[in-house]
Structure formats: structure tokens, C-alpha cells
Coordinates of C-alpha atoms and ligand atoms in Angstrom, one line a residue:
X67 CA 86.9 89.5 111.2
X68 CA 90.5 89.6 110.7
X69 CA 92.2 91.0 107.4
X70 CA 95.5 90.0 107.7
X71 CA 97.4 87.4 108.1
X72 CA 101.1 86.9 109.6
X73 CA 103.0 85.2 106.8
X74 CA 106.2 83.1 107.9
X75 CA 108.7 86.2 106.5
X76 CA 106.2 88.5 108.9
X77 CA 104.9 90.6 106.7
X78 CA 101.2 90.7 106.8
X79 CA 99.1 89.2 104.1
X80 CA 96.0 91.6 103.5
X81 CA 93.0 89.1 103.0
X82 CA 91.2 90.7 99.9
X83 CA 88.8 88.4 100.0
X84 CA 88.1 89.6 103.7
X85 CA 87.6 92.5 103.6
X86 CA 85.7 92.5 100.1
X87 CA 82.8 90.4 102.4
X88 CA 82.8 93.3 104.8
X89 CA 82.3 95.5 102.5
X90 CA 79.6 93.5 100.6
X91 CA 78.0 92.8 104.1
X92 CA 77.7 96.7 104.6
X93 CA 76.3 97.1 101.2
X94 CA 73.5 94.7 101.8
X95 CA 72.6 96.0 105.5
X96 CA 72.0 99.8 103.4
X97 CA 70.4 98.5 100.8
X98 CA 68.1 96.9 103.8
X99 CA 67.5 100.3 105.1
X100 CA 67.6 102.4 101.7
X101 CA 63.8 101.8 100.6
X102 CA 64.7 101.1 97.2
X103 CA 66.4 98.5 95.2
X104 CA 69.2 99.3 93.2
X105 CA 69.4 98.0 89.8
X106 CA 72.4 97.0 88.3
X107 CA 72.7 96.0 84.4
X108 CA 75.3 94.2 83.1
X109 CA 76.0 94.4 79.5
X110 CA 78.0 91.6 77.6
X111 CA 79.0 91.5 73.8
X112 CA 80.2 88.7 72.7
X113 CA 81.4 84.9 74.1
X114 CA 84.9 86.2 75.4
X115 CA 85.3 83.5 78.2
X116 CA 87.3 85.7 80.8
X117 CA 84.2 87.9 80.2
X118 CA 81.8 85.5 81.1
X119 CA 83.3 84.6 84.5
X120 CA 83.4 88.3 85.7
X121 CA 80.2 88.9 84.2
X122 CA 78.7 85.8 86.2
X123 CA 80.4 86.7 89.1
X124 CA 78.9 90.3 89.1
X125 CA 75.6 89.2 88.9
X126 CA 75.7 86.8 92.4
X127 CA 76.9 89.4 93.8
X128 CA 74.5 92.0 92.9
X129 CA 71.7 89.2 93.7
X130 CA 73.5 89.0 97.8
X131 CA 73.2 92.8 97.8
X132 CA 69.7 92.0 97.5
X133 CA 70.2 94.5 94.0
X134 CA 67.5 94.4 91.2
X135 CA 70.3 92.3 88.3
X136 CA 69.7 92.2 85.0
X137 CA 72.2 91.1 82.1
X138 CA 72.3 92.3 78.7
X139 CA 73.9 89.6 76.6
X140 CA 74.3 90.6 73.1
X141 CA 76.1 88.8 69.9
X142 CA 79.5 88.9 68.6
X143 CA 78.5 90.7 65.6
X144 CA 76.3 93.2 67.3
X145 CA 76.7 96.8 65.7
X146 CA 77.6 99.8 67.4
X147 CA 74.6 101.6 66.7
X148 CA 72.8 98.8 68.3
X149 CA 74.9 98.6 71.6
X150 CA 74.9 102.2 71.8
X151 CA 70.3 102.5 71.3
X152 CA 70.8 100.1 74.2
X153 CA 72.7 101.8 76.9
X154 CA 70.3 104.7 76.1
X155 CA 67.5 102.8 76.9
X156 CA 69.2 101.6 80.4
X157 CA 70.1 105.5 80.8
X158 CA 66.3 106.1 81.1
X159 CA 64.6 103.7 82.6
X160 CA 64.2 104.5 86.2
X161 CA 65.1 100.8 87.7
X162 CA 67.9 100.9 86.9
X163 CA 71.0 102.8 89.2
X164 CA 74.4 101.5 87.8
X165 CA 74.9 100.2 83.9
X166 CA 78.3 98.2 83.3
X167 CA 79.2 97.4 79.9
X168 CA 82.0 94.7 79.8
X169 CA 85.4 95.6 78.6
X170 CA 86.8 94.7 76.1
X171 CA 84.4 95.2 73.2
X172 CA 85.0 93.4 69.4
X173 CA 86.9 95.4 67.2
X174 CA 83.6 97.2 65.1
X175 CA 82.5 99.2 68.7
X176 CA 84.6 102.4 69.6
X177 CA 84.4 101.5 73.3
X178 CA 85.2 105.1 74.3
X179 CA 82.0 105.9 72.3
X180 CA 80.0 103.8 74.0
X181 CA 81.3 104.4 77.5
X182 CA 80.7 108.1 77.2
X183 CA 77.6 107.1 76.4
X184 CA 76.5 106.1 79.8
X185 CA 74.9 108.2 81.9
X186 CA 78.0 109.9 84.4
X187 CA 75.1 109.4 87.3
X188 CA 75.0 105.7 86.4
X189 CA 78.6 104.7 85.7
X190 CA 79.4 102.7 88.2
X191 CA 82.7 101.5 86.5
X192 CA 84.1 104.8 86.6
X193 CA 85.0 105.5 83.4
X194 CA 83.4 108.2 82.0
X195 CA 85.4 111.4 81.6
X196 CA 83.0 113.4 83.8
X197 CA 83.7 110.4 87.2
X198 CA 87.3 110.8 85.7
X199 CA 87.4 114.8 86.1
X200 CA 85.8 114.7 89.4
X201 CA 88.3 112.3 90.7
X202 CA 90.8 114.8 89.3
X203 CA 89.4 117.5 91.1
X204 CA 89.4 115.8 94.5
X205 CA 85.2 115.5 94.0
X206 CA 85.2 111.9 95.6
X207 CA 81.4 113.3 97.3
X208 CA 80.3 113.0 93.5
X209 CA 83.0 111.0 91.6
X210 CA 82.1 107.4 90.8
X211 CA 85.8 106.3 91.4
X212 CA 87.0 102.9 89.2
X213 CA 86.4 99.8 91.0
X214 CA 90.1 98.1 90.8
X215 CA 91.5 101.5 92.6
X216 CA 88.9 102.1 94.7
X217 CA 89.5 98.5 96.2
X218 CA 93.2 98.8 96.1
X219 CA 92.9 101.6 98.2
X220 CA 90.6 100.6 101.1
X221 CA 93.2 97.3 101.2
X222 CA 96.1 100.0 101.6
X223 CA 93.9 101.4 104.4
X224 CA 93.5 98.3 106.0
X225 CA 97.2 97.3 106.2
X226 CA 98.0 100.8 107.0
X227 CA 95.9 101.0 110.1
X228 CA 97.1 98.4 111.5
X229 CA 100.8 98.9 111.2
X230 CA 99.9 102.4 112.8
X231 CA 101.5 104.4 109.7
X232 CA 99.7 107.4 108.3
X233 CA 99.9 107.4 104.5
X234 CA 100.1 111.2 103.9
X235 CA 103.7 111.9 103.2
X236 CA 104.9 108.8 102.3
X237 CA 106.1 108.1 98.7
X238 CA 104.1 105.8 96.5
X239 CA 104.9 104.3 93.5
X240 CA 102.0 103.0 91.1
X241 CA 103.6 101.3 88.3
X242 CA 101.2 101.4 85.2
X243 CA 98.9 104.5 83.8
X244 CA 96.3 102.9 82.7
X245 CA 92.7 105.3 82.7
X246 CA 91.5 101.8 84.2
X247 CA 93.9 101.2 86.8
X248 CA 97.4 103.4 87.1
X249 CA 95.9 107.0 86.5
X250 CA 92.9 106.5 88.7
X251 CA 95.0 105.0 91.2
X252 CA 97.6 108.0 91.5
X253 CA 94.5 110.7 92.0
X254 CA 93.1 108.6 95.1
X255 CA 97.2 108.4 96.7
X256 CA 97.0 112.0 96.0
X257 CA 93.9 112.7 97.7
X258 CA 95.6 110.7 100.5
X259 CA 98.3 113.2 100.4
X260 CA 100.8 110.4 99.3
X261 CA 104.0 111.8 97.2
X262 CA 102.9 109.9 93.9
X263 CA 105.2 108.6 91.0
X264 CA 103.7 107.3 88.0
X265 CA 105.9 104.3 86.7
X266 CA 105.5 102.8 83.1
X267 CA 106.9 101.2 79.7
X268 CA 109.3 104.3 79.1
X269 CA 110.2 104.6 82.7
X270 CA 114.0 104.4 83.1
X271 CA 115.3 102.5 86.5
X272 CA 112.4 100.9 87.4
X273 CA 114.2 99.2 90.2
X274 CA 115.1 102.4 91.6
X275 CA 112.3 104.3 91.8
X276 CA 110.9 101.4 93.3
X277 CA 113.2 101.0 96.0
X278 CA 112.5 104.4 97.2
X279 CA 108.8 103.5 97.9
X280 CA 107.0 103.4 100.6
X281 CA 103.9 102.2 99.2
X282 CA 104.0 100.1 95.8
X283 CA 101.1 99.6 93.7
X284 CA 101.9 97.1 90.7
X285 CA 99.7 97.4 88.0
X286 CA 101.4 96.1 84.6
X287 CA 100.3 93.0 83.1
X288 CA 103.3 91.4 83.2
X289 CA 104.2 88.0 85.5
X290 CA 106.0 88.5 88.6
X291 CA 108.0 91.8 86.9
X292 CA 108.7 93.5 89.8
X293 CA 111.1 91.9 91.8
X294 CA 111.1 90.8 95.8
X295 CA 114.8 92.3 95.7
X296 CA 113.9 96.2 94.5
X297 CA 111.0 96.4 97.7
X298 CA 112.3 98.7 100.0
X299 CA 112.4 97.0 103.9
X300 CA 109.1 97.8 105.6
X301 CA 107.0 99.2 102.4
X302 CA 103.2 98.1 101.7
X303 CA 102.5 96.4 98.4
X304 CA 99.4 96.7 96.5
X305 CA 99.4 93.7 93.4
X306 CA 96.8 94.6 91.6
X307 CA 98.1 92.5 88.6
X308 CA 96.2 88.8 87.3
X309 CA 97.9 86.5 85.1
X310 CA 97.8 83.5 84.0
X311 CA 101.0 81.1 83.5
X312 CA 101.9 77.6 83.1
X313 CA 101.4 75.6 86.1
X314 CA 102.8 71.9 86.6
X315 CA 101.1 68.7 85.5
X316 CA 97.7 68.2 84.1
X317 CA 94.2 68.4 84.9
X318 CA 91.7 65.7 85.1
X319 CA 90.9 66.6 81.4
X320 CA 94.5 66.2 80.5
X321 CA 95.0 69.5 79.9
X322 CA 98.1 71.2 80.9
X323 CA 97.5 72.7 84.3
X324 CA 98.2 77.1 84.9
X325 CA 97.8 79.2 87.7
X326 CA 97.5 82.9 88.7
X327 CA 100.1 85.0 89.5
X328 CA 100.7 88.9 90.1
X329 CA 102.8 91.7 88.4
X330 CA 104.8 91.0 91.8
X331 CA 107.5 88.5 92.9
X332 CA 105.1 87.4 95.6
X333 CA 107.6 85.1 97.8
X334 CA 110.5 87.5 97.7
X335 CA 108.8 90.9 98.2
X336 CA 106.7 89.4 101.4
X337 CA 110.4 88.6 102.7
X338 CA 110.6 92.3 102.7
X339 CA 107.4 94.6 102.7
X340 CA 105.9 95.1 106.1
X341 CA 102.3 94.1 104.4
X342 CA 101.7 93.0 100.7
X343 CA 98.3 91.5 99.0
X344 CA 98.1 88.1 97.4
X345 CA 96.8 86.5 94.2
X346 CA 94.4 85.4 93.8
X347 CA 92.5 86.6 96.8
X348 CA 94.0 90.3 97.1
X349 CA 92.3 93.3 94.8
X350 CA 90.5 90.8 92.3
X351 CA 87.7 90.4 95.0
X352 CA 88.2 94.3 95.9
X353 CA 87.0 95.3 92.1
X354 CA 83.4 93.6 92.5
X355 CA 82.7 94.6 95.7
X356 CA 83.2 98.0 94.7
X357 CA 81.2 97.7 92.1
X358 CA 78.3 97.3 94.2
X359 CA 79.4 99.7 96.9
X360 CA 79.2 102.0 93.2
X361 CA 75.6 100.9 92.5
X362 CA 74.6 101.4 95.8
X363 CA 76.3 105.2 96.1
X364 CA 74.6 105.7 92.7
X365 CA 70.9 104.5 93.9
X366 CA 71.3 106.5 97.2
X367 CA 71.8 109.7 95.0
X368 CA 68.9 108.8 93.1
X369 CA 66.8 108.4 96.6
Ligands
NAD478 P1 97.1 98.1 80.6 O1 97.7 97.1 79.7 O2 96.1 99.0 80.2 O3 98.3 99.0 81.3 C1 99.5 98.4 81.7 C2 100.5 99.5 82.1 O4 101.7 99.0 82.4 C3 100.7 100.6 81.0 O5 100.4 101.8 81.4 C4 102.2 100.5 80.7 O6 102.8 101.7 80.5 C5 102.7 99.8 81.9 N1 103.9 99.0 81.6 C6 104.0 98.0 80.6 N2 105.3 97.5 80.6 C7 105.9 98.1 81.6 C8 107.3 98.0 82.1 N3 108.1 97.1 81.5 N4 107.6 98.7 83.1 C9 106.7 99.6 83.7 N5 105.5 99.7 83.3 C10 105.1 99.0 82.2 O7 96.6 97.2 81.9 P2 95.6 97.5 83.0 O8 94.2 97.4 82.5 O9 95.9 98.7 83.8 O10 95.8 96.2 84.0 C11 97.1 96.0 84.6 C12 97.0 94.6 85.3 O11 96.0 94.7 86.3 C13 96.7 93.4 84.4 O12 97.4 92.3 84.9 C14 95.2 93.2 84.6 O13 94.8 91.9 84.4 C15 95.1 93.6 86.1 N6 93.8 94.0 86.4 C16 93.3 93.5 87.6 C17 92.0 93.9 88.0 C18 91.5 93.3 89.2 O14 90.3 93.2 89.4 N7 92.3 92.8 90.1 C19 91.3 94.8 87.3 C20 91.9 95.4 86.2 C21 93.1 95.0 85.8

């Protein structure tokens, strides 16, 4: 299988979507072999439409793994108390291996709450502050690392490898610290032996301390922010970044058309990085893949 592609400037485009079959591939030849089927619960709250997609999407992909799915969907007005009685339930019963509950929760649920709620050994999304110390400590053996990172990082790998550059000692840039994205992100470069920086809103030269990068990982929420013009010649860049703008025309329904674009000016940064991911089809289809290479890790502890 090939995971990158020769773009027309020549830098390589790392096929996210690619490598996130590979890895989903691997995940279902284990789970084959593991003599138990992991169970994966999904948890939704609410009719949040973004939500719904992922949500969906998680499940197939469970279902390919061959993984036991099962999805939680619970109303708008559900009360904390409620959500909370329910992720205690998924904590003990013993079919269940990894317990996701979709972010972001209405207003009347402390989502920290009920994250820390989940079990550490069956938080496959990462979040919990005990998967968020061990990260910190450099426990990756027992850490359940954050999907988007985790995936960001095994893209970095790939477009590393084969440009035949090492990325211990070279200086990376994640822009965004985020406990979801940015801060998670840094600890894995670290463990890589990367020189990290930690970019964000109160960052002054932005343009600068990118240009001195090696390795940029744009993680902001903002369209097509960092510009093609501030990549330094040669550097990798990670665009972990989805948003959605106005495209041209209309659709069949005769609404007005929009289309995905990164936290990265794609066109002009590939006419200068050595390897760079695209969107769609760069880390989005990292983050569920990882999820199940998660539920799997989790269920192999348990076995
Ligand atoms: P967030 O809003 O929690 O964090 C954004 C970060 O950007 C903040 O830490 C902030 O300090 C920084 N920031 C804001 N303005 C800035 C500026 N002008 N200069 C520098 N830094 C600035 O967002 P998040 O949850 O970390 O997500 C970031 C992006 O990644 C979003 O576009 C989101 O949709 C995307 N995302 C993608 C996936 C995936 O699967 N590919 C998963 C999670 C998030």
C-alpha cells in the first residue's frame, strides 16, 4: 500500500485515509487472534448533527473490527446524574473494553465530571487525567493516548520514514494547547525527542516561530490561518484542523454549497514542506482508527 503521494510542487501528500485502513486492517487481524471481543460503547446526548456523523462513523468501524458496538443515545434534556449512573454501569459490566462519551455535551452536564468518571482502564478517548498523567510521564505501555494525536503522530512517522529523517532533534511546532489536541500532541513529540514549542492565542510572532520548524502540527480552528509563506523549505506538516467554509454554487437542494478546509494554507505550504497531510482525508480518518487501535489495547489488557 502506498501512503504518499507526489503532489505537482513535490512534496508528498500523506494519504490519511491510507494508512488509517492499515491500521484498521491490523486491528481486525488481533482481534482475530485475541479470543475475545472487544466492546466498544458509544455514548451520545443529544441531536447535535456533527455528532451524529462521528458517532455513526465510530460504530462501522467498530462493527469491521469485528468489535462487540453498542450506542448509548440519550435526550437533549438528559440530566447529569443520569448520564453519570450510566457510564457507571458501562464501567462494570465486563463486555464492555472502551466507553466514549461524545464531546460536546449540553450545557446542564459538567463534561469533566463525567469524563473522570470513566473508568482510566476503559477510556479509550484519552481524556481522563490518570491516561493524561501517564502520557506526561512517558507511560505510553499504560497511557491510553488521545486519538487525534496519536494519529497525527503515526502520519508524522510515515512521512518521516520515508524522507529518511529521524525526528529526534528536530524542532516542532504544535500550534494549539488544547487537553484534546495541542497538549497531548507536544508530550508524544517529546517522547520522540523532538524540541517542542507550544504555539497559541497569546503567542507573539506566530509567523516566526513557525518558520523555524521543522515539523508543524496546526491545530487551531481557524480556516487556512497558517500561511504557505511562514513553512520553512523542507519541513513536515501535520493539519490536524476541519472546517467548514463557503464553497461555490449550490447543491441539488439549492442550498449554498461549503467545503472542508484545514488550519493550513494547503496549496502554498505543499509548494514548500517536503511532506504535508490533506483535508479531508489526512488525521480526520487517523482519530477513528485510533480509537479502535484504543479499544483493542484496552481489551488485550483485560485478556
Ligand atoms: P480548541 O478550540 O480547544 O483549541 C484551539 C487552540 O488554538 C487553543 O489552544 C488556542 O490557544 C489556539 N489558538 C486560537 N487562536 C489562535 C491564534 N490566532 N494563534 C495561535 N493559536 C491560536 O480546539 P481543538 O479541539 O484543539 O481543535 C483544533 C482543531 O482541530 C479544530 O479545527 C477541530 O475541528 C480540529 N480537530 C480535528 C480532529 C480530527 O479528527 N481531525 C479532532 C479534534 C479536533
Amino acid at each position: 500500500m502506498t501512503f504518499l503521494i507526489k503532489s505537482e510542487s513535490g512534496a508528498l501528500i500523506i494519504d490519511g485515509k491510507a494508512v488509517a485502513a492499515g491500521v484498521l486492517e491490523g486491528v481486525a487481524t488481533e482481534v482475530a487472534a485475541l479470543g475475545l471481543k472487544p466492546g466498544l460503547a458509544v455514548v451520545l446526548v443529544g441531536e447535535d448533527p456533527a455528532s451524529q456523523v462521528y458517532v455513526k462513523s465510530k460504530g462501522r468501524a467498530a462493527e469491521t473490527c469485528g468489535f462487540h458496538s453498542v450506542q448509548h443515545t440519550l435526550p437533549r434534556e438528559t440530566t447529569q446524574a443520569d448520564l453519570i449512573a450510566l457510564v457507571q454501569t458501562l464501567n462494570a459490566d465486563p463486555a464492555i473494553h472502551g466507553i466514549l462519551v461524545q464531546l460536546p455535551l449540553p450545557p446542564q452536564i459538567d463534561s469533566q465530571l463525567v469524563l473522570e468518571t470513566i473508568s482510566p482502564a476503559k477510556d479509550v478517548d484519552g481524556f481522563h487525567p490518570v491516561n493524561a498523567g501517564l502520557l506526561a510521564i512517558g507511560d505510553r505501555k499504560r497511557a491510553l493516548v488521545p486519538c487525534t494525536p496519536a494519529g497525527s503522530l503515526i502520519l508524522l512517522q510515515t512521512a518521516a520514514k520515508e524522507l529518511g529523517i529521524s525526528i529526534a532533534g528536530l524542532d516542532a511546532v504544535v500550534v494549539g494547547r488544547s487537553n484534546i489536541v495541542g497538549k497531548p500532541m507536544a508530550q508524544l513529540l517529546l517522547a520522540e525527542s523532538a524540541t517542542v514549542t507550544i504555539a497559541h492565542s497569546r503567542t507573539r510572532d506566530l509567523a516566526g516561530v513557525i518558520a523555524r520548524a521543522d515539523i508543524v502540527v496546526a491545530a487551531v480552528g481557524i480556516p487556512e490561518m497558517i500561511k504557505g509563506a511562514w513553512i520553512k523549505p523542507g519541513a513536515i506538516v501535520i493539519d490536524v484542523g476541519i472546517n467548514r467554509v463557503a464553497g461555490e454554487g449550490l447543491t441539488a437542494q439549492g442550498q449554498p454549497k461549503t467545503r472542508l478546509v484545514g488550519d493550513v494554507e494547503f496549496a502554498a505550504a505543499a509548494a514548500r514542506a517536503a511532506a504535508i497531510t490533506p483535508v479531508p482525508g489526512g488525521v480526520g480518518p487517523m482519530t477513528i482508527a485510533m480509537l479502535m487501535s484504543n479499544t483493542l489495547s484496552a481489551a488485550r489488557r483485560k485478556a
